[in-house]
JSON list of C-alpha atoms in Angstrom, two decimals:
[
{"chain": "V", "resi": 1, "resn": "MET", "atom": "CA", "xyz": [0.00, 0.00, 0.00]},
{"chain": "V", "resi": 2, "resn": "SER", "atom": "CA", "xyz": [1.59, 3.26, -1.12]},
{"chain": "V", "resi": 3, "resn": "GLN", "atom": "CA", "xyz": [1.93, 6.11, 1.26]},
{"chain": "V", "resi": 4, "resn": "ALA", "atom": "CA", "xyz": [0.51, 9.52, 0.46]},
{"chain": "V", "resi": 5, "resn": "ALA", "atom": "CA", "xyz": [3.08, 12.14, -0.42]},
{"chain": "V", "resi": 6, "resn": "ALA", "atom": "CA", "xyz": [3.97, 14.41, 2.46]},
{"chain": "V", "resi": 7, "resn": "PRO", "atom": "CA", "xyz": [2.46, 17.89, 2.10]},
{"chain": "V", "resi": 8, "resn": "ALA", "atom": "CA", "xyz": [4.80, 20.69, 1.07]},
{"chain": "V", "resi": 9, "resn": "PRO", "atom": "CA", "xyz": [6.14, 22.61, 4.05]},
{"chain": "V", "resi": 10, "resn": "LYS", "atom": "CA", "xyz": [4.31, 25.82, 4.73]},
{"chain": "V", "resi": 11, "resn": "PRO", "atom": "CA", "xyz": [6.29, 28.98, 3.98]},
{"chain": "V", "resi": 12, "resn": "ARG", "atom": "CA", "xyz": [6.63, 30.95, 7.15]},
{"chain": "V", "resi": 13, "resn": "SER", "atom": "CA", "xyz": [5.48, 34.53, 7.10]},
{"chain": "V", "resi": 14, "resn": "GLY", "atom": "CA", "xyz": [8.53, 35.64, 9.07]},
{"chain": "V", "resi": 15, "resn": "ARG", "atom": "CA", "xyz": [8.97, 39.23, 10.03]},
{"chain": "V", "resi": 16, "resn": "THR", "atom": "CA", "xyz": [12.20, 39.69, 8.14]},
{"chain": "V", "resi": 17, "resn": "GLU", "atom": "CA", "xyz": [12.26, 41.12, 4.64]},
{"chain": "V", "resi": 18, "resn": "HIS", "atom": "CA", "xyz": [13.63, 37.83, 3.35]},
{"chain": "V", "resi": 19, "resn": "GLY", "atom": "CA", "xyz": [10.74, 35.98, 5.00]},
{"chain": "V", "resi": 20, "resn": "ARG", "atom": "CA", "xyz": [8.16, 38.33, 3.50]},
{"chain": "V", "resi": 21, "resn": "ARG", "atom": "CA", "xyz": [9.66, 37.97, 0.04]},
{"chain": "V", "resi": 22, "resn": "ARG", "atom": "CA", "xyz": [9.63, 34.19, 0.37]},
{"chain": "V", "resi": 23, "resn": "VAL", "atom": "CA", "xyz": [5.94, 34.12, 1.28]},
{"chain": "V", "resi": 24, "resn": "ARG", "atom": "CA", "xyz": [5.07, 36.62, -1.44]},
{"chain": "V", "resi": 25, "resn": "SER", "atom": "CA", "xyz": [6.99, 34.60, -4.01]},
{"chain": "V", "resi": 26, "resn": "ALA", "atom": "CA", "xyz": [5.33, 31.34, -2.87]},
{"chain": "V", "resi": 27, "resn": "LEU", "atom": "CA", "xyz": [1.88, 32.91, -3.24]},
{"chain": "V", "resi": 28, "resn": "ALA", "atom": "CA", "xyz": [2.71, 34.32, -6.67]},
{"chain": "V", "resi": 29, "resn": "LEU", "atom": "CA", "xyz": [4.09, 31.03, -7.94]},
{"chain": "V", "resi": 30, "resn": "ALA", "atom": "CA", "xyz": [1.14, 29.05, -6.58]},
{"chain": "V", "resi": 31, "resn": "ALA", "atom": "CA", "xyz": [-1.29, 31.49, -8.19]},
{"chain": "V", "resi": 32, "resn": "LEU", "atom": "CA", "xyz": [0.45, 31.39, -11.57]},
{"chain": "V", "resi": 33, "resn": "GLU", "atom": "CA", "xyz": [0.49, 27.59, -11.59]},
{"chain": "V", "resi": 34, "resn": "LEU", "atom": "CA", "xyz": [-3.22, 27.44, -10.73]},
{"chain": "V", "resi": 35, "resn": "PHE", "atom": "CA", "xyz": [-4.06, 30.05, -13.35]},
{"chain": "V", "resi": 36, "resn": "ALA", "atom": "CA", "xyz": [-2.21, 28.00, -15.95]},
{"chain": "V", "resi": 37, "resn": "GLU", "atom": "CA", "xyz": [-3.92, 24.75, -14.89]},
{"chain": "V", "resi": 38, "resn": "GLN", "atom": "CA", "xyz": [-7.52, 25.83, -14.44]},
{"chain": "V", "resi": 39, "resn": "GLY", "atom": "CA", "xyz": [-7.79, 29.36, -15.78]},
{"chain": "V", "resi": 40, "resn": "PHE", "atom": "CA", "xyz": [-7.63, 32.77, -14.14]},
{"chain": "V", "resi": 41, "resn": "GLU", "atom": "CA", "xyz": [-11.38, 33.23, -13.62]},
{"chain": "V", "resi": 42, "resn": "ALA", "atom": "CA", "xyz": [-11.87, 29.75, -12.16]},
{"chain": "V", "resi": 43, "resn": "THR", "atom": "CA", "xyz": [-9.15, 30.17, -9.52]},
{"chain": "V", "resi": 44, "resn": "THR", "atom": "CA", "xyz": [-10.06, 31.49, -6.08]},
{"chain": "V", "resi": 45, "resn": "VAL", "atom": "CA", "xyz": [-8.03, 33.21, -3.39]},
{"chain": "V", "resi": 46, "resn": "ASP", "atom": "CA", "xyz": [-8.66, 30.28, -1.07]},
{"chain": "V", "resi": 47, "resn": "GLN", "atom": "CA", "xyz": [-7.19, 27.89, -3.61]},
{"chain": "V", "resi": 48, "resn": "ILE", "atom": "CA", "xyz": [-4.10, 30.05, -4.01]},
{"chain": "V", "resi": 49, "resn": "ALA", "atom": "CA", "xyz": [-3.56, 30.33, -0.27]},
{"chain": "V", "resi": 50, "resn": "ASP", "atom": "CA", "xyz": [-4.04, 26.58, 0.20]},
{"chain": "V", "resi": 51, "resn": "ALA", "atom": "CA", "xyz": [-1.59, 25.75, -2.62]},
{"chain": "V", "resi": 52, "resn": "ALA", "atom": "CA", "xyz": [1.01, 28.06, -1.05]},
{"chain": "V", "resi": 53, "resn": "GLY", "atom": "CA", "xyz": [0.48, 26.48, 2.37]},
{"chain": "V", "resi": 54, "resn": "VAL", "atom": "CA", "xyz": [-0.85, 29.63, 4.08]},
{"chain": "V", "resi": 55, "resn": "GLY", "atom": "CA", "xyz": [-4.21, 30.86, 5.27]},
{"chain": "V", "resi": 56, "resn": "ARG", "atom": "CA", "xyz": [-6.60, 33.24, 3.54]},
{"chain": "V", "resi": 57, "resn": "ARG", "atom": "CA", "xyz": [-5.79, 35.95, 6.07]},
{"chain": "V", "resi": 58, "resn": "THR", "atom": "CA", "xyz": [-2.10, 35.68, 5.23]},
{"chain": "V", "resi": 59, "resn": "PHE", "atom": "CA", "xyz": [-2.89, 36.06, 1.54]},
{"chain": "V", "resi": 60, "resn": "PHE", "atom": "CA", "xyz": [-4.65, 39.37, 2.17]},
{"chain": "V", "resi": 61, "resn": "ARG", "atom": "CA", "xyz": [-1.75, 40.63, 4.26]},
{"chain": "V", "resi": 62, "resn": "TYR", "atom": "CA", "xyz": [0.29, 40.53, 1.07]},
{"chain": "V", "resi": 63, "resn": "PHE", "atom": "CA", "xyz": [-2.20, 41.17, -1.72]},
{"chain": "V", "resi": 64, "resn": "ARG", "atom": "CA", "xyz": [-5.51, 42.96, -2.18]},
{"chain": "V", "resi": 65, "resn": "SER", "atom": "CA", "xyz": [-6.78, 40.58, -4.87]},
{"chain": "V", "resi": 66, "resn": "LYS", "atom": "CA", "xyz": [-5.79, 37.68, -7.08]},
{"chain": "V", "resi": 67, "resn": "GLU", "atom": "CA", "xyz": [-4.94, 40.20, -9.82]},
{"chain": "V", "resi": 68, "resn": "ASP", "atom": "CA", "xyz": [-2.35, 41.77, -7.53]},
{"chain": "V", "resi": 69, "resn": "VAL", "atom": "CA", "xyz": [-0.69, 38.44, -6.78]},
{"chain": "V", "resi": 70, "resn": "VAL", "atom": "CA", "xyz": [0.50, 38.27, -10.38]},
{"chain": "V", "resi": 71, "resn": "PHE", "atom": "CA", "xyz": [2.68, 41.35, -9.83]},
{"chain": "V", "resi": 72, "resn": "PRO", "atom": "CA", "xyz": [4.33, 40.88, -6.44]},
{"chain": "V", "resi": 73, "resn": "GLY", "atom": "CA", "xyz": [6.70, 43.54, -5.12]},
{"chain": "V", "resi": 74, "resn": "HIS", "atom": "CA", "xyz": [5.77, 46.37, -7.49]},
{"chain": "V", "resi": 75, "resn": "ASP", "atom": "CA", "xyz": [4.62, 48.74, -4.75]},
{"chain": "V", "resi": 76, "resn": "GLU", "atom": "CA", "xyz": [7.80, 48.24, -2.77]},
{"chain": "V", "resi": 77, "resn": "ARG", "atom": "CA", "xyz": [9.98, 48.59, -5.85]},
{"chain": "V", "resi": 78, "resn": "LEU", "atom": "CA", "xyz": [8.17, 51.77, -6.93]},
{"chain": "V", "resi": 79, "resn": "ALA", "atom": "CA", "xyz": [8.83, 53.28, -3.49]},
{"chain": "V", "resi": 80, "resn": "GLU", "atom": "CA", "xyz": [12.48, 52.27, -3.85]},
{"chain": "V", "resi": 81, "resn": "VAL", "atom": "CA", "xyz": [12.62, 53.97, -7.25]},
{"chain": "V", "resi": 82, "resn": "VAL", "atom": "CA", "xyz": [11.15, 57.18, -5.85]},
{"chain": "V", "resi": 83, "resn": "GLU", "atom": "CA", "xyz": [13.66, 57.17, -2.99]},
{"chain": "V", "resi": 84, "resn": "ARG", "atom": "CA", "xyz": [16.56, 56.41, -5.32]},
{"chain": "V", "resi": 85, "resn": "LEU", "atom": "CA", "xyz": [15.71, 59.27, -7.67]},
{"chain": "V", "resi": 86, "resn": "ALA", "atom": "CA", "xyz": [15.21, 61.69, -4.78]},
{"chain": "V", "resi": 87, "resn": "GLY", "atom": "CA", "xyz": [18.71, 60.90, -3.51]},
{"chain": "V", "resi": 88, "resn": "ALA", "atom": "CA", "xyz": [20.43, 60.91, -6.91]},
{"chain": "V", "resi": 89, "resn": "ASP", "atom": "CA", "xyz": [23.49, 63.08, -7.46]},
{"chain": "V", "resi": 90, "resn": "PRO", "atom": "CA", "xyz": [22.19, 66.37, -8.97]},
{"chain": "V", "resi": 91, "resn": "ALA", "atom": "CA", "xyz": [25.38, 66.62, -11.03]},
{"chain": "V", "resi": 92, "resn": "ALA", "atom": "CA", "xyz": [24.93, 63.18, -12.63]},
{"chain": "V", "resi": 93, "resn": "ASP", "atom": "CA", "xyz": [23.59, 62.75, -16.15]},
{"chain": "V", "resi": 94, "resn": "PRO", "atom": "CA", "xyz": [19.82, 62.42, -15.58]},
{"chain": "V", "resi": 95, "resn": "LEU", "atom": "CA", "xyz": [19.36, 59.81, -18.30]},
{"chain": "V", "resi": 96, "resn": "LEU", "atom": "CA", "xyz": [22.11, 57.64, -16.88]},
{"chain": "V", "resi": 97, "resn": "VAL", "atom": "CA", "xyz": [20.46, 58.01, -13.47]},
{"chain": "V", "resi": 98, "resn": "LEU", "atom": "CA", "xyz": [17.22, 56.75, -15.02]},
{"chain": "V", "resi": 99, "resn": "GLY", "atom": "CA", "xyz": [19.12, 53.92, -16.65]},
{"chain": "V", "resi": 100, "resn": "SER", "atom": "CA", "xyz": [20.58, 52.69, -13.37]},
{"chain": "V", "resi": 101, "resn": "THR", "atom": "CA", "xyz": [17.16, 53.09, -11.74]},
{"chain": "V", "resi": 102, "resn": "ALA", "atom": "CA", "xyz": [15.49, 51.10, -14.51]},
{"chain": "V", "resi": 103, "resn": "GLU", "atom": "CA", "xyz": [18.06, 48.40, -13.79]},
{"chain": "V", "resi": 104, "resn": "VAL", "atom": "CA", "xyz": [16.76, 48.24, -10.21]},
{"chain": "V", "resi": 105, "resn": "VAL", "atom": "CA", "xyz": [13.29, 47.53, -11.61]},
{"chain": "V", "resi": 106, "resn": "LEU", "atom": "CA", "xyz": [14.72, 44.92, -13.96]},
{"chain": "V", "resi": 107, "resn": "GLU", "atom": "CA", "xyz": [16.42, 43.15, -11.05]},
{"chain": "V", "resi": 108, "resn": "MET", "atom": "CA", "xyz": [12.99, 42.50, -9.54]},
{"chain": "V", "resi": 109, "resn": "TYR", "atom": "CA", "xyz": [12.18, 40.27, -12.51]},
{"chain": "V", "resi": 110, "resn": "LEU", "atom": "CA", "xyz": [15.62, 38.69, -12.72]},
{"chain": "V", "resi": 111, "resn": "ALA", "atom": "CA", "xyz": [15.54, 37.74, -9.02]},
{"chain": "V", "resi": 112, "resn": "GLU", "atom": "CA", "xyz": [12.48, 35.51, -9.55]},
{"chain": "V", "resi": 113, "resn": "PRO", "atom": "CA", "xyz": [12.86, 34.09, -13.06]},
{"chain": "V", "resi": 114, "resn": "GLU", "atom": "CA", "xyz": [10.31, 31.29, -12.57]},
{"chain": "V", "resi": 115, "resn": "VAL", "atom": "CA", "xyz": [7.61, 33.74, -11.49]},
{"chain": "V", "resi": 116, "resn": "SER", "atom": "CA", "xyz": [8.55, 36.20, -14.23]},
{"chain": "V", "resi": 117, "resn": "LEU", "atom": "CA", "xyz": [8.44, 33.59, -16.99]},
{"chain": "V", "resi": 118, "resn": "LYS", "atom": "CA", "xyz": [5.09, 32.18, -15.87]},
{"chain": "V", "resi": 119, "resn": "ARG", "atom": "CA", "xyz": [3.66, 35.70, -15.56]},
{"chain": "V", "resi": 120, "resn": "PHE", "atom": "CA", "xyz": [4.85, 36.52, -19.09]},
{"chain": "V", "resi": 121, "resn": "GLU", "atom": "CA", "xyz": [2.86, 33.62, -20.51]},
{"chain": "V", "resi": 122, "resn": "LEU", "atom": "CA", "xyz": [-0.21, 34.46, -18.43]},
{"chain": "V", "resi": 123, "resn": "THR", "atom": "CA", "xyz": [-0.37, 38.18, -19.26]},
{"chain": "V", "resi": 124, "resn": "ARG", "atom": "CA", "xyz": [-0.38, 37.31, -22.95]},
{"chain": "V", "resi": 125, "resn": "GLU", "atom": "CA", "xyz": [-3.57, 35.28, -22.44]},
{"chain": "V", "resi": 126, "resn": "VAL", "atom": "CA", "xyz": [-5.58, 37.28, -19.87]},
{"chain": "V", "resi": 127, "resn": "PRO", "atom": "CA", "xyz": [-6.59, 40.81, -20.96]},
{"chain": "V", "resi": 128, "resn": "ALA", "atom": "CA", "xyz": [-7.31, 41.96, -17.38]},
{"chain": "V", "resi": 129, "resn": "LEU", "atom": "CA", "xyz": [-3.77, 41.10, -16.34]},
{"chain": "V", "resi": 130, "resn": "ARG", "atom": "CA", "xyz": [-2.29, 42.69, -19.44]},
{"chain": "V", "resi": 131, "resn": "ASP", "atom": "CA", "xyz": [-4.16, 45.91, -18.58]},
{"chain": "V", "resi": 132, "resn": "LYS", "atom": "CA", "xyz": [-2.82, 45.76, -15.04]},
{"chain": "V", "resi": 133, "resn": "GLU", "atom": "CA", "xyz": [0.70, 45.30, -16.35]},
{"chain": "V", "resi": 134, "resn": "ILE", "atom": "CA", "xyz": [0.32, 48.38, -18.56]},
{"chain": "V", "resi": 135, "resn": "ALA", "atom": "CA", "xyz": [-0.97, 50.38, -15.57]},
{"chain": "V", "resi": 136, "resn": "SER", "atom": "CA", "xyz": [2.05, 49.26, -13.55]},
{"chain": "V", "resi": 137, "resn": "ILE", "atom": "CA", "xyz": [4.41, 50.37, -16.32]},
{"chain": "V", "resi": 138, "resn": "ASP", "atom": "CA", "xyz": [2.68, 53.74, -16.45]},
{"chain": "V", "resi": 139, "resn": "ARG", "atom": "CA", "xyz": [3.38, 54.33, -12.75]},
{"chain": "V", "resi": 140, "resn": "TYR", "atom": "CA", "xyz": [7.12, 53.96, -13.33]},
{"chain": "V", "resi": 141, "resn": "GLN", "atom": "CA", "xyz": [6.99, 56.20, -16.37]},
{"chain": "V", "resi": 142, "resn": "ARG", "atom": "CA", "xyz": [5.22, 58.97, -14.44]},
{"chain": "V", "resi": 143, "resn": "VAL", "atom": "CA", "xyz": [7.84, 58.79, -11.67]},
{"chain": "V", "resi": 144, "resn": "PHE", "atom": "CA", "xyz": [10.63, 58.95, -14.26]},
{"chain": "V", "resi": 145, "resn": "ALA", "atom": "CA", "xyz": [9.01, 61.92, -16.01]},
{"chain": "V", "resi": 146, "resn": "ARG", "atom": "CA", "xyz": [8.56, 63.80, -12.73]},
{"chain": "V", "resi": 147, "resn": "TYR", "atom": "CA", "xyz": [12.24, 63.35, -11.91]},
{"chain": "V", "resi": 148, "resn": "LEU", "atom": "CA", "xyz": [13.27, 64.62, -15.35]},
{"chain": "V", "resi": 149, "resn": "ARG", "atom": "CA", "xyz": [10.93, 67.60, -15.19]},
{"chain": "V", "resi": 150, "resn": "GLU", "atom": "CA", "xyz": [12.69, 68.66, -12.00]},
{"chain": "V", "resi": 151, "resn": "ARG", "atom": "CA", "xyz": [16.10, 68.16, -13.61]},
{"chain": "V", "resi": 152, "resn": "PHE", "atom": "CA", "xyz": [15.11, 70.04, -16.78]},
{"chain": "V", "resi": 153, "resn": "ALA", "atom": "CA", "xyz": [13.22, 72.81, -14.95]},
{"chain": "V", "resi": 154, "resn": "GLY", "atom": "CA", "xyz": [13.80, 76.20, -16.59]},
{"chain": "V", "resi": 155, "resn": "GLU", "atom": "CA", "xyz": [15.19, 74.72, -19.80]},
{"chain": "V", "resi": 156, "resn": "PRO", "atom": "CA", "xyz": [13.42, 75.41, -23.12]},
{"chain": "V", "resi": 157, "resn": "GLY", "atom": "CA", "xyz": [11.13, 72.52, -23.93]},
{"chain": "V", "resi": 158, "resn": "GLY", "atom": "CA", "xyz": [12.00, 70.88, -20.61]},
{"chain": "V", "resi": 159, "resn": "ASP", "atom": "CA", "xyz": [8.57, 69.34, -19.99]},
{"chain": "V", "resi": 160, "resn": "LEU", "atom": "CA", "xyz": [8.39, 67.82, -23.47]},
{"chain": "V", "resi": 161, "resn": "ARG", "atom": "CA", "xyz": [11.94, 66.54, -23.25]},
{"chain": "V", "resi": 162, "resn": "ALA", "atom": "CA", "xyz": [11.18, 64.95, -19.87]},
{"chain": "V", "resi": 163, "resn": "ALA", "atom": "CA", "xyz": [8.07, 63.19, -21.18]},
{"chain": "V", "resi": 164, "resn": "VAL", "atom": "CA", "xyz": [9.85, 61.89, -24.30]},
{"chain": "V", "resi": 165, "resn": "ALA", "atom": "CA", "xyz": [12.95, 60.74, -22.41]},
{"chain": "V", "resi": 166, "resn": "ALA", "atom": "CA", "xyz": [10.96, 58.98, -19.68]},
{"chain": "V", "resi": 167, "resn": "ALA", "atom": "CA", "xyz": [8.88, 57.14, -22.28]},
{"chain": "V", "resi": 168, "resn": "ALA", "atom": "CA", "xyz": [12.01, 56.13, -24.18]},
{"chain": "V", "resi": 169, "resn": "VAL", "atom": "CA", "xyz": [13.79, 54.74, -21.12]},
{"chain": "V", "resi": 170, "resn": "VAL", "atom": "CA", "xyz": [10.71, 52.77, -20.07]},
{"chain": "V", "resi": 171, "resn": "ALA", "atom": "CA", "xyz": [10.31, 51.44, -23.61]},
{"chain": "V", "resi": 172, "resn": "ALA", "atom": "CA", "xyz": [13.97, 50.39, -23.61]},
{"chain": "V", "resi": 173, "resn": "HIS", "atom": "CA", "xyz": [13.49, 48.59, -20.27]},
{"chain": "V", "resi": 174, "resn": "ASN", "atom": "CA", "xyz": [10.37, 46.81, -21.47]},
{"chain": "V", "resi": 175, "resn": "HIS", "atom": "CA", "xyz": [11.99, 45.76, -24.72]},
{"chain": "V", "resi": 176, "resn": "VAL", "atom": "CA", "xyz": [15.00, 44.26, -22.92]},
{"chain": "V", "resi": 177, "resn": "LEU", "atom": "CA", "xyz": [12.76, 42.55, -20.36]},
{"chain": "V", "resi": 178, "resn": "ARG", "atom": "CA", "xyz": [10.70, 40.90, -23.07]},
{"chain": "V", "resi": 179, "resn": "GLN", "atom": "CA", "xyz": [13.81, 39.79, -24.92]},
{"chain": "V", "resi": 180, "resn": "TRP", "atom": "CA", "xyz": [15.06, 38.23, -21.69]},
{"chain": "V", "resi": 181, "resn": "LEU", "atom": "CA", "xyz": [11.73, 36.50, -21.13]},
{"chain": "V", "resi": 182, "resn": "LYS", "atom": "CA", "xyz": [11.62, 35.20, -24.71]},
{"chain": "V", "resi": 183, "resn": "SER", "atom": "CA", "xyz": [15.16, 33.87, -24.27]},
{"chain": "V", "resi": 184, "resn": "GLY", "atom": "CA", "xyz": [14.01, 31.87, -21.25]},
{"chain": "V", "resi": 185, "resn": "GLY", "atom": "CA", "xyz": [16.26, 33.92, -18.99]},
{"chain": "V", "resi": 186, "resn": "ALA", "atom": "CA", "xyz": [19.42, 33.32, -21.05]},
{"chain": "V", "resi": 187, "resn": "LEU", "atom": "CA", "xyz": [19.95, 36.93, -22.22]},
{"chain": "V", "resi": 188, "resn": "ASP", "atom": "CA", "xyz": [22.37, 39.17, -20.31]},
{"chain": "V", "resi": 189, "resn": "ALA", "atom": "CA", "xyz": [19.55, 41.58, -19.51]},
{"chain": "V", "resi": 190, "resn": "LYS", "atom": "CA", "xyz": [21.53, 44.09, -17.43]},
{"chain": "V", "resi": 191, "resn": "ARG", "atom": "CA", "xyz": [24.13, 44.59, -20.12]},
{"chain": "V", "resi": 192, "resn": "SER", "atom": "CA", "xyz": [21.43, 44.86, -22.80]},
{"chain": "V", "resi": 193, "resn": "LEU", "atom": "CA", "xyz": [19.58, 47.48, -20.76]},
{"chain": "V", "resi": 194, "resn": "ARG", "atom": "CA", "xyz": [22.72, 49.59, -20.29]},
{"chain": "V", "resi": 195, "resn": "GLU", "atom": "CA", "xyz": [23.37, 49.50, -24.02]},
{"chain": "V", "resi": 196, "resn": "ALA", "atom": "CA", "xyz": [19.75, 50.38, -24.80]},
{"chain": "V", "resi": 197, "resn": "VAL", "atom": "CA", "xyz": [19.74, 53.35, -22.41]},
{"chain": "V", "resi": 198, "resn": "GLU", "atom": "CA", "xyz": [23.01, 54.60, -23.86]},
{"chain": "V", "resi": 199, "resn": "HIS", "atom": "CA", "xyz": [21.40, 54.40, -27.29]},
{"chain": "V", "resi": 200, "resn": "VAL", "atom": "CA", "xyz": [18.42, 56.39, -26.02]},
{"chain": "V", "resi": 201, "resn": "ALA", "atom": "CA", "xyz": [20.68, 59.03, -24.44]},
{"chain": "V", "resi": 202, "resn": "GLU", "atom": "CA", "xyz": [22.68, 59.44, -27.65]},
{"chain": "V", "resi": 203, "resn": "ALA", "atom": "CA", "xyz": [19.59, 59.71, -29.82]},
{"chain": "V", "resi": 204, "resn": "LEU", "atom": "CA", "xyz": [17.94, 62.28, -27.56]},
{"chain": "V", "resi": 205, "resn": "ALA", "atom": "CA", "xyz": [21.16, 64.29, -27.24]},
{"chain": "V", "resi": 206, "resn": "ASP", "atom": "CA", "xyz": [21.37, 64.52, -31.04]},
{"chain": "V", "resi": 207, "resn": "ARG", "atom": "CA", "xyz": [17.86, 65.97, -31.16]},
{"chain": "V", "resi": 208, "resn": "ARG", "atom": "CA", "xyz": [18.07, 68.17, -28.08]},
{"chain": "V", "resi": 209, "resn": "SER", "atom": "CA", "xyz": [18.53, 71.35, -30.07]},
{"chain": "V", "resi": 210, "resn": "ALA", "atom": "CA", "xyz": [15.26, 70.66, -31.86]},
{"chain": "V", "resi": 211, "resn": "VAL", "atom": "CA", "xyz": [13.40, 70.23, -28.56]},
{"chain": "V", "resi": 212, "resn": "GLU", "atom": "CA", "xyz": [14.85, 73.45, -27.18]},
{"chain": "V", "resi": 213, "resn": "GLN", "atom": "CA", "xyz": [13.38, 75.37, -30.09]},
{"chain": "V", "resi": 214, "resn": "VAL", "atom": "CA", "xyz": [9.86, 74.58, -28.95]},
{"chain": "V", "resi": 215, "resn": "GLY", "atom": "CA", "xyz": [8.23, 77.69, -27.58]},
{"chain": "V", "resi": 216, "resn": "GLU", "atom": "CA", "xyz": [4.91, 79.40, -27.20]},
{"chain": "V", "resi": 217, "resn": "GLY", "atom": "CA", "xyz": [2.97, 79.47, -30.46]},
{"chain": "V", "resi": 218, "resn": "GLU", "atom": "CA", "xyz": [5.09, 76.81, -32.16]},
{"chain": "V", "resi": 219, "resn": "ASN", "atom": "CA", "xyz": [3.86, 73.40, -33.28]},
{"chain": "V", "resi": 220, "resn": "VAL", "atom": "CA", "xyz": [4.50, 70.44, -31.00]},
{"chain": "V", "resi": 221, "resn": "VAL", "atom": "CA", "xyz": [4.55, 66.92, -32.37]},
{"chain": "V", "resi": 222, "resn": "VAL", "atom": "CA", "xyz": [3.99, 64.12, -29.87]},
{"chain": "V", "resi": 223, "resn": "GLY", "atom": "CA", "xyz": [4.98, 60.61, -30.86]},
{"chain": "V", "resi": 224, "resn": "VAL", "atom": "CA", "xyz": [2.83, 57.83, -29.39]},
{"chain": "V", "resi": 225, "resn": "VAL", "atom": "CA", "xyz": [4.37, 54.37, -29.37]},
{"chain": "V", "resi": 226, "resn": "ARG", "atom": "CA", "xyz": [3.50, 51.03, -27.83]},
{"chain": "V", "resi": 227, "resn": "THR", "atom": "CA", "xyz": [5.51, 50.10, -24.75]},
{"chain": "V", "resi": 228, "resn": "THR", "atom": "CA", "xyz": [6.06, 46.68, -26.36]},
{"chain": "V", "resi": 229, "resn": "ALA", "atom": "CA", "xyz": [7.71, 48.18, -29.44]},
{"chain": "V", "resi": 230, "resn": "PRO", "atom": "CA", "xyz": [11.41, 47.39, -30.03]},
{"chain": "V", "resi": 231, "resn": "THR", "atom": "CA", "xyz": [13.81, 50.10, -28.92]},
{"chain": "V", "resi": 232, "resn": "GLY", "atom": "CA", "xyz": [14.87, 50.83, -32.49]},
{"chain": "V", "resi": 233, "resn": "VAL", "atom": "CA", "xyz": [11.27, 51.47, -33.55]},
{"chain": "V", "resi": 234, "resn": "VAL", "atom": "CA", "xyz": [10.69, 53.74, -30.54]},
{"chain": "V", "resi": 235, "resn": "LEU", "atom": "CA", "xyz": [13.79, 55.82, -31.28]},
{"chain": "V", "resi": 236, "resn": "LYS", "atom": "CA", "xyz": [12.92, 56.09, -34.98]},
{"chain": "V", "resi": 237, "resn": "GLN", "atom": "CA", "xyz": [9.47, 57.44, -34.16]},
{"chain": "V", "resi": 238, "resn": "LEU", "atom": "CA", "xyz": [10.90, 59.85, -31.60]},
{"chain": "V", "resi": 239, "resn": "GLU", "atom": "CA", "xyz": [13.45, 61.13, -34.08]},
{"chain": "V", "resi": 240, "resn": "ASP", "atom": "CA", "xyz": [10.79, 61.60, -36.76]},
{"chain": "V", "resi": 241, "resn": "ALA", "atom": "CA", "xyz": [8.58, 63.50, -34.32]},
{"chain": "V", "resi": 242, "resn": "LEU", "atom": "CA", "xyz": [11.38, 65.74, -33.08]},
{"chain": "V", "resi": 243, "resn": "ARG", "atom": "CA", "xyz": [12.54, 66.44, -36.62]},
{"chain": "V", "resi": 244, "resn": "GLU", "atom": "CA", "xyz": [9.15, 68.08, -37.24]},
{"chain": "V", "resi": 245, "resn": "LEU", "atom": "CA", "xyz": [9.95, 70.63, -34.53]},
{"chain": "V", "resi": 246, "resn": "ARG", "atom": "CA", "xyz": [12.78, 72.12, -36.53]}
]
């Protein structure tokens, strides 16, 4: 007579940051596996908590809903981004500051590759989760733009330059992240992101004089691009838009 398999040990909800991350990761992984097996709509919070070996109350200490469990750690990482930008060296190149900050966001995905890869597959299939992912990306972009507006304050066309640069850096980050996900985690994502941000900085520096010519009464061309577009496509559209300002 075969013995039943021993249940998986319950992740402890320790009070340390490491303990909290472990529980959060266990919940996220359990949720993603259940979503893949039985569908997002058919999965309940109770099922997720049970699969992770914790109680319903513990689940809600970490997440507000089952949609939130797909994107663990974003609130904490956004707060870290805000703090990092607030303490950045005012003499440093602002785009390079954004690049190193975007790398901090990227590390959140790289630290939990299994969760990130499963989430990538899921968000391509569930529109509600894809919308939530886009909203999460927008939060980072707004923080980046606010930082750049402060750095470019008083400069001609500073607000437009800040909006364009923030969008370009976020697009570069998202492009690299998706390339890493498609590679199954094999791509050197940090190196690729640094190269992409350097490309963005060079392209925007070449067109800076055009942005500075924008003034009251002049035409402003705003380029709208998908956050999933490759970096090269984003930069080409930005360059075309800025060329119209001349």
